[in-house]
Amino acid sequence: MAVIDQFRDLERPAAMRRKDVVLMATITSFESLARPSRSELRQFAELFAPLFSASTEEARRQAVAALSQCPNVPPAVAFFIATQPIAIAAPFLTASACLDDETLVAIARTQGEAHVRAIVRREALSPTVIDALVGLRYPKEETDAKADTAPAAGADKPAAPPSVPSSVRAGTESSEAAEAPETQGKDRLEREEELREQIKALAAHIDRPASDRLGLRSLTPAQEALLVRFARNREAGFFASVLADALSASRWLSERIMLDISGQQLAATLKGLAMQPADALFILERLYDHLSERMNGESRAEALWGRLDGDECYQRVEAWRRADSYTYAAGPRTISEESELEAHHAVRPQLAAASSRRAPQAVRRR
């Protein structure tokens, strides 16, 4: 019978569903605007609230779900949607990009714990919002209401048998009434602590420690030891080969990095690969003599290393690798292939010199 009733609803006059249709049509036309003007934003804000209030709950859910993916929702409409009951506002709080930090903090402080849980599920939260969420305390109106109604509920219970003394009965009821708010208070504190732990975990995910290199390109201990060894002996050719192998790039890229006489590109590469600072400073001072000069109690290499940001260096190195992969689509050569190529290039000048010495003799024979 429920299915039949739903079909009967579709057969009813369109006037009964006109508000829902107008609401969805308004949202659809607004979403089609790539860059709405100020007048269009103002007009949409004026139309949305009355239509939303007059529509059914199902239409409201669909409207909020659609607007959660729209990047141009006016601030007034965004705040209006975010302050709706959590059953309607949850997708908007979780996914909408139109809620700035101030709005999120205001909603968290005024709407309660359910809205905060939806905000925590957002993909990215700024440190400002995280700090505000961590410091929140949620008064439990429901707990207070239950505590207030507990004595009234006890009054409705049937009287105890006459054999139980009234003093014992009164003491039992008072102890139960005292334990109920205490238990509820513990549950509330546990839920708040759980929410704080989730927010702290989210903050740790955003501000990842420098030691966490999971999924990032890093130097192996063998590669790091080889780089230090070849830098100590100033064997630039072998150093470039190991660096190219660590970057999974061509020999040309590693040589191009080393040709920067300032040493900044090599320093950025070593920091992007998370090399130990002591080894990196030794390499820089060994390959670039001017970086070993000391100024204000530290070497130029130490000053250069301190100015570099690890994340920025990693992004820069990855950009170099992408550009190198476009140029050398055949893929990087291994160290053995590089050695064979160097030997081949070393033999070619000797062959050219020998052929140039034989050419005049052939001319004289003629």
Short mmCIF file of C-alpha atoms in Angstrom, two decimals:
data_model
loop_
_atom_site.label_atom_id
_atom_site.label_comp_id
_atom_site.label_asym_id
_atom_site.label_seq_id
_atom_site.Cartn_x
_atom_site.Cartn_y
_atom_site.Cartn_z
CA MET A 1 0.00 0.00 0.00
CA ALA A 2 2.91 2.39 0.63
CA VAL A 3 4.06 2.07 -2.99
CA ILE A 4 0.51 2.71 -4.23
CA ASP A 5 0.32 5.83 -2.07
CA GLN A 6 3.56 7.12 -3.60
CA PHE A 7 2.14 6.69 -7.09
CA ARG A 8 -1.05 8.45 -5.96
CA ASP A 9 1.10 11.39 -4.88
CA LEU A 10 2.41 11.71 -8.42
CA GLU A 11 -1.15 11.77 -9.75
CA ARG A 12 -2.14 14.69 -7.55
CA PRO A 13 -2.31 18.25 -8.97
CA ALA A 14 1.03 19.87 -9.70
CA ALA A 15 0.19 22.79 -7.40
CA MET A 16 0.92 20.60 -4.38
CA ARG A 17 4.49 20.08 -5.54
CA ARG A 18 4.99 23.45 -7.17
CA LYS A 19 7.28 24.82 -4.46
CA ASP A 20 9.62 21.83 -4.74
CA VAL A 21 9.78 22.16 -8.51
CA VAL A 22 10.43 25.90 -8.33
CA LEU A 23 13.17 25.39 -5.72
CA MET A 24 15.04 22.80 -7.79
CA ALA A 25 14.57 24.84 -10.97
CA THR A 26 16.03 27.89 -9.25
CA ILE A 27 19.05 25.91 -8.08
CA THR A 28 19.56 24.35 -11.51
CA SER A 29 19.50 27.73 -13.24
CA PHE A 30 21.90 29.16 -10.65
CA GLU A 31 24.34 26.26 -11.09
CA SER A 32 24.42 26.90 -14.84
CA LEU A 33 25.96 30.34 -14.20
CA ALA A 34 29.73 29.99 -14.46
CA ARG A 35 30.39 33.47 -13.03
CA PRO A 36 27.23 34.95 -11.52
CA SER A 37 27.11 38.71 -11.16
CA ARG A 38 26.35 40.53 -7.92
CA SER A 39 22.76 41.12 -8.92
CA GLU A 40 22.31 37.43 -9.74
CA LEU A 41 23.81 36.43 -6.39
CA ARG A 42 21.53 38.86 -4.56
CA GLN A 43 18.49 37.66 -6.48
CA PHE A 44 19.27 34.02 -5.70
CA ALA A 45 19.75 34.82 -2.01
CA GLU A 46 16.37 36.57 -1.90
CA LEU A 47 14.57 33.70 -3.62
CA PHE A 48 16.22 30.78 -1.87
CA ALA A 49 15.12 31.21 1.76
CA PRO A 50 11.33 31.50 1.11
CA LEU A 51 11.34 28.64 -1.39
CA PHE A 52 13.45 26.48 0.92
CA SER A 53 11.15 27.09 3.88
CA ALA A 54 8.02 26.26 1.85
CA SER A 55 9.40 23.04 0.34
CA THR A 56 9.23 19.50 1.64
CA GLU A 57 12.06 17.93 3.59
CA GLU A 58 13.03 15.67 0.67
CA ALA A 59 13.31 18.69 -1.63
CA ARG A 60 15.43 20.46 0.97
CA ARG A 61 17.82 17.52 1.13
CA GLN A 62 18.18 17.45 -2.65
CA ALA A 63 18.70 21.21 -2.77
CA VAL A 64 21.40 21.16 -0.11
CA ALA A 65 23.16 18.20 -1.75
CA ALA A 66 23.21 20.06 -5.07
CA LEU A 67 24.48 23.32 -3.58
CA SER A 68 27.23 21.52 -1.65
CA GLN A 69 29.00 21.02 -5.00
CA CYS A 70 28.41 24.58 -6.24
CA PRO A 71 31.39 26.96 -5.81
CA ASN A 72 29.38 30.19 -6.07
CA VAL A 73 26.87 29.98 -3.21
CA PRO A 74 26.32 33.44 -1.64
CA PRO A 75 27.63 33.74 1.94
CA ALA A 76 24.17 34.45 3.35
CA VAL A 77 22.73 31.33 1.73
CA ALA A 78 25.72 29.24 2.84
CA PHE A 79 25.27 30.33 6.46
CA PHE A 80 21.51 29.74 6.24
CA ILE A 81 22.02 26.17 4.99
CA ALA A 82 24.76 25.43 7.53
CA THR A 83 22.49 26.39 10.43
CA GLN A 84 19.74 23.98 9.37
CA PRO A 85 19.22 20.71 11.28
CA ILE A 86 22.12 18.33 10.86
CA ALA A 87 20.05 15.84 8.86
CA ILE A 88 19.81 18.48 6.12
CA ALA A 89 23.01 20.49 6.57
CA ALA A 90 25.47 17.58 6.90
CA PRO A 91 26.50 17.26 3.20
CA PHE A 92 26.93 21.02 2.91
CA LEU A 93 29.09 21.24 6.04
CA THR A 94 31.23 18.34 4.86
CA ALA A 95 31.81 19.23 1.20
CA SER A 96 31.00 22.88 0.44
CA ALA A 97 33.91 25.15 -0.48
CA CYS A 98 31.83 28.28 0.20
CA LEU A 99 32.24 28.15 3.98
CA ASP A 100 35.19 30.24 5.14
CA ASP A 101 37.01 29.82 8.44
CA GLU A 102 34.98 32.44 10.30
CA THR A 103 31.71 30.85 9.23
CA LEU A 104 32.86 27.36 10.24
CA VAL A 105 33.97 28.57 13.67
CA ALA A 106 30.69 30.45 14.19
CA ILE A 107 28.64 27.39 13.23
CA ALA A 108 30.67 25.13 15.51
CA ARG A 109 30.17 27.47 18.45
CA THR A 110 26.45 28.04 17.94
CA GLN A 111 25.01 24.81 16.52
CA GLY A 112 26.43 22.08 18.71
CA GLU A 113 28.31 18.81 18.60
CA ALA A 114 26.53 17.23 15.61
CA HIS A 115 27.49 20.13 13.35
CA VAL A 116 31.07 19.99 14.65
CA ARG A 117 31.34 16.31 13.71
CA ALA A 118 30.24 17.18 10.18
CA ILE A 119 32.83 19.97 10.00
CA VAL A 120 35.58 17.60 11.17
CA ARG A 121 34.87 15.35 8.16
CA ARG A 122 35.93 18.09 5.71
CA GLU A 123 38.93 17.23 3.55
CA ALA A 124 41.00 20.22 4.70
CA LEU A 125 40.77 22.40 7.79
CA SER A 126 42.93 25.43 8.50
CA PRO A 127 44.89 25.66 11.76
CA THR A 128 42.54 28.44 12.89
CA VAL A 129 39.49 26.19 12.64
CA ILE A 130 41.30 23.27 14.25
CA ASP A 131 42.36 25.37 17.24
CA ALA A 132 38.79 26.63 17.65
CA LEU A 133 37.35 23.11 17.50
CA VAL A 134 39.84 21.72 20.00
CA GLY A 135 38.92 24.37 22.55
CA LEU A 136 35.17 23.88 22.33
CA ARG A 137 33.07 22.60 25.22
CA TYR A 138 29.54 21.43 24.55
CA PRO A 139 26.88 21.93 27.25
CA LYS A 140 24.61 18.93 27.32
CA GLU A 141 21.06 20.27 27.48
CA GLU A 142 19.70 16.77 27.10
CA THR A 143 21.61 15.63 30.18
CA ASP A 144 20.29 18.52 32.22
CA ALA A 145 16.75 17.84 31.03
CA LYS A 146 17.02 14.18 31.95
CA ALA A 147 18.42 15.09 35.35
CA ASP A 148 15.53 17.50 35.94
CA THR A 149 12.88 14.99 34.92
CA ALA A 150 14.37 12.12 36.93
CA PRO A 151 12.64 13.06 40.22
CA ALA A 152 9.32 13.53 38.41
CA ALA A 153 9.63 10.12 36.81
CA GLY A 154 10.35 8.64 40.21
CA ALA A 155 7.16 10.16 41.58
CA ASP A 156 5.07 8.29 39.00
CA LYS A 157 6.41 4.90 40.08
CA PRO A 158 4.16 2.70 42.23
CA ALA A 159 4.71 2.86 45.95
CA ALA A 160 7.10 0.41 47.52
CA PRO A 161 5.74 -2.47 49.59
CA PRO A 162 4.99 -1.57 53.19
CA SER A 163 7.71 -3.90 54.41
CA VAL A 164 10.42 -1.56 53.03
CA PRO A 165 11.10 1.35 55.38
CA SER A 166 10.52 4.80 53.97
CA SER A 167 14.00 5.96 54.99
CA VAL A 168 15.64 3.14 53.00
CA ARG A 169 13.40 3.84 50.01
CA ALA A 170 14.26 7.55 50.08
CA GLY A 171 17.98 6.80 50.34
CA THR A 172 17.86 4.42 47.36
CA GLU A 173 16.02 6.92 45.18
CA SER A 174 18.42 9.72 46.09
CA SER A 175 21.47 7.56 45.30
CA GLU A 176 20.02 6.56 41.92
CA ALA A 177 19.23 10.19 41.12
CA ALA A 178 22.81 11.17 42.02
CA GLU A 179 24.40 8.37 40.00
CA ALA A 180 22.41 9.07 36.81
CA PRO A 181 23.79 12.61 36.16
CA GLU A 182 27.30 11.44 37.10
CA THR A 183 27.16 8.57 34.56
CA GLN A 184 25.77 10.85 31.89
CA GLY A 185 28.48 13.41 32.64
CA LYS A 186 31.18 10.75 32.20
CA ASP A 187 29.68 9.72 28.86
CA ARG A 188 29.65 13.33 27.72
CA LEU A 189 33.30 13.81 28.71
CA GLU A 190 34.27 10.62 26.89
CA ARG A 191 32.53 11.77 23.72
CA GLU A 192 34.19 15.18 23.93
CA GLU A 193 37.60 13.58 24.45
CA GLU A 194 37.03 11.28 21.47
CA LEU A 195 36.14 14.29 19.32
CA ARG A 196 39.28 16.12 20.45
CA GLU A 197 41.42 13.11 19.55
CA GLN A 198 39.87 13.03 16.09
CA ILE A 199 40.59 16.73 15.60
CA LYS A 200 44.18 16.32 16.82
CA ALA A 201 44.67 13.40 14.45
CA LEU A 202 43.36 15.54 11.63
CA ALA A 203 45.74 18.35 12.59
CA ALA A 204 48.65 15.90 12.67
CA HIS A 205 47.68 14.72 9.20
CA ILE A 206 47.75 18.30 7.87
CA ASP A 207 50.98 19.28 9.66
CA ARG A 208 52.93 16.12 8.94
CA PRO A 209 56.24 15.76 10.82
CA ALA A 210 59.42 16.00 8.79
CA SER A 211 60.34 12.39 9.64
CA ASP A 212 57.21 11.04 7.92
CA ARG A 213 58.36 10.24 4.36
CA LEU A 214 55.73 7.62 3.53
CA GLY A 215 55.00 7.76 -0.19
CA LEU A 216 57.70 10.38 -0.88
CA ARG A 217 60.89 9.94 -2.86
CA SER A 218 63.87 9.59 -0.51
CA LEU A 219 67.52 8.60 -0.63
CA THR A 220 68.46 5.07 0.36
CA PRO A 221 71.36 4.62 2.81
CA ALA A 222 73.52 3.23 -0.02
CA GLN A 223 72.81 6.19 -2.28
CA GLU A 224 73.53 8.63 0.52
CA ALA A 225 76.83 6.93 1.31
CA LEU A 226 77.88 6.94 -2.36
CA LEU A 227 77.06 10.63 -2.73
CA VAL A 228 79.19 11.47 0.31
CA ARG A 229 82.05 9.30 -0.96
CA PHE A 230 82.11 10.75 -4.47
CA ALA A 231 81.80 14.29 -3.10
CA ARG A 232 84.75 13.65 -0.76
CA ASN A 233 86.87 12.52 -3.73
CA ARG A 234 85.34 15.22 -5.95
CA GLU A 235 84.40 12.66 -8.57
CA ALA A 236 81.71 14.73 -10.25
CA GLY A 237 80.91 12.15 -12.94
CA PHE A 238 80.13 9.34 -10.52
CA PHE A 239 78.29 11.79 -8.25
CA ALA A 240 76.04 12.83 -11.15
CA SER A 241 75.33 9.18 -11.99
CA VAL A 242 74.26 8.34 -8.43
CA LEU A 243 72.16 11.50 -8.21
CA ALA A 244 70.40 10.63 -11.47
CA ASP A 245 69.71 7.15 -10.14
CA ALA A 246 68.28 8.58 -6.90
CA LEU A 247 66.02 10.91 -8.86
CA SER A 248 65.03 8.19 -11.38
CA ALA A 249 65.86 10.78 -14.01
CA SER A 250 68.34 11.29 -16.83
CA ARG A 251 72.01 12.10 -16.44
CA TRP A 252 71.31 15.45 -18.08
CA LEU A 253 69.10 16.57 -15.17
CA SER A 254 71.67 15.70 -12.50
CA GLU A 255 74.42 17.49 -14.46
CA ARG A 256 72.16 20.49 -14.93
CA ILE A 257 71.59 20.63 -11.17
CA MET A 258 75.31 20.44 -10.44
CA LEU A 259 76.16 23.14 -13.01
CA ASP A 260 74.42 25.73 -10.85
CA ILE A 261 77.56 27.30 -9.35
CA SER A 262 75.60 28.86 -6.50
CA GLY A 263 74.82 25.39 -5.14
CA GLN A 264 71.17 26.27 -4.53
CA GLN A 265 69.76 23.70 -6.94
CA LEU A 266 71.84 20.87 -5.47
CA ALA A 267 70.92 21.99 -1.94
CA ALA A 268 67.22 22.02 -2.87
CA THR A 269 67.57 18.55 -4.43
CA LEU A 270 69.27 17.06 -1.38
CA LYS A 271 66.72 18.60 0.98
CA GLY A 272 63.84 17.45 -1.21
CA LEU A 273 65.25 13.91 -1.00
CA ALA A 274 65.46 14.20 2.83
CA MET A 275 69.22 13.81 3.09
CA GLN A 276 70.78 14.11 6.53
CA PRO A 277 71.78 17.75 7.15
CA ALA A 278 75.36 16.92 8.18
CA ASP A 279 76.01 14.87 5.02
CA ALA A 280 74.31 17.44 2.80
CA LEU A 281 76.39 20.29 4.25
CA PHE A 282 79.57 18.27 3.73
CA ILE A 283 78.67 17.66 0.08
CA LEU A 284 77.83 21.31 -0.58
CA GLU A 285 81.02 22.60 1.04
CA ARG A 286 83.10 19.99 -0.77
CA LEU A 287 81.71 20.62 -4.26
CA TYR A 288 81.30 24.39 -3.94
CA ASP A 289 84.25 26.01 -2.20
CA HIS A 290 82.54 29.36 -1.63
CA LEU A 291 79.87 27.66 0.50
CA SER A 292 82.49 26.67 3.07
CA GLU A 293 83.20 30.32 3.92
CA ARG A 294 81.97 31.27 7.38
CA MET A 295 79.92 34.37 8.14
CA ASN A 296 78.38 35.28 11.50
CA GLY A 297 79.40 32.01 13.07
CA GLU A 298 78.05 29.71 10.34
CA SER A 299 79.07 28.65 6.86
CA ARG A 300 77.31 29.79 3.73
CA ALA A 301 76.12 26.22 3.23
CA GLU A 302 74.44 26.20 6.66
CA ALA A 303 72.73 29.52 5.94
CA LEU A 304 71.54 28.24 2.56
CA TRP A 305 70.27 24.98 4.05
CA GLY A 306 68.38 26.81 6.78
CA ARG A 307 66.51 28.99 4.28
CA LEU A 308 65.13 26.03 2.34
CA ASP A 309 61.74 24.46 3.06
CA GLY A 310 61.54 20.69 2.71
CA ASP A 311 58.07 20.55 1.15
CA GLU A 312 58.83 23.31 -1.35
CA CYS A 313 62.10 21.60 -2.31
CA TYR A 314 60.30 18.29 -2.84
CA GLN A 315 57.71 19.94 -5.09
CA ARG A 316 60.48 21.67 -7.05
CA VAL A 317 62.38 18.41 -7.55
CA GLU A 318 59.22 16.66 -8.73
CA ALA A 319 58.62 19.47 -11.24
CA TRP A 320 62.15 19.01 -12.56
CA ARG A 321 61.60 15.27 -12.86
CA ARG A 322 58.35 15.73 -14.80
CA ALA A 323 60.03 18.13 -17.22
CA ASP A 324 62.92 15.70 -17.61
CA SER A 325 60.54 12.80 -18.32
CA TYR A 326 58.93 14.81 -21.13
CA THR A 327 62.35 15.50 -22.64
CA TYR A 328 63.79 12.01 -22.15
CA ALA A 329 60.80 9.74 -22.66
CA ALA A 330 63.04 6.68 -23.11
CA GLY A 331 63.62 6.63 -19.36
CA PRO A 332 66.69 7.14 -17.17
CA ARG A 333 69.91 5.21 -17.71
CA THR A 334 71.43 3.09 -15.01
CA ILE A 335 74.88 3.71 -13.58
CA SER A 336 76.41 0.89 -15.67
CA GLU A 337 74.87 2.32 -18.84
CA GLU A 338 76.25 5.73 -17.96
CA SER A 339 79.74 4.24 -17.48
CA GLU A 340 79.57 2.51 -20.87
CA LEU A 341 78.41 5.74 -22.47
CA GLU A 342 81.32 7.65 -20.91
CA ALA A 343 83.77 5.03 -22.16
CA HIS A 344 82.25 5.27 -25.62
CA HIS A 345 82.62 9.05 -25.63
CA ALA A 346 86.21 8.72 -24.43
CA VAL A 347 87.08 6.38 -27.35
CA ARG A 348 85.52 8.57 -30.05
CA PRO A 349 88.06 11.45 -29.77
CA GLN A 350 90.92 8.93 -30.08
CA LEU A 351 89.40 7.46 -33.27
CA ALA A 352 88.86 10.93 -34.68
CA ALA A 353 92.48 11.89 -33.98
CA ALA A 354 93.77 8.71 -35.63
CA SER A 355 91.66 9.27 -38.73
CA SER A 356 92.91 12.87 -39.00
CA ARG A 357 96.53 11.64 -38.89
CA ARG A 358 95.92 9.10 -41.66
CA ALA A 359 94.17 11.51 -44.00
CA PRO A 360 97.32 13.51 -45.09
CA GLN A 361 99.18 10.27 -45.81
CA ALA A 362 96.43 9.22 -48.23
CA VAL A 363 96.65 12.55 -49.98
CA ARG A 364 100.43 12.25 -50.41
CA ARG A 365 100.06 8.78 -51.95
CA ARG A 366 97.87 10.24 -54.63
#
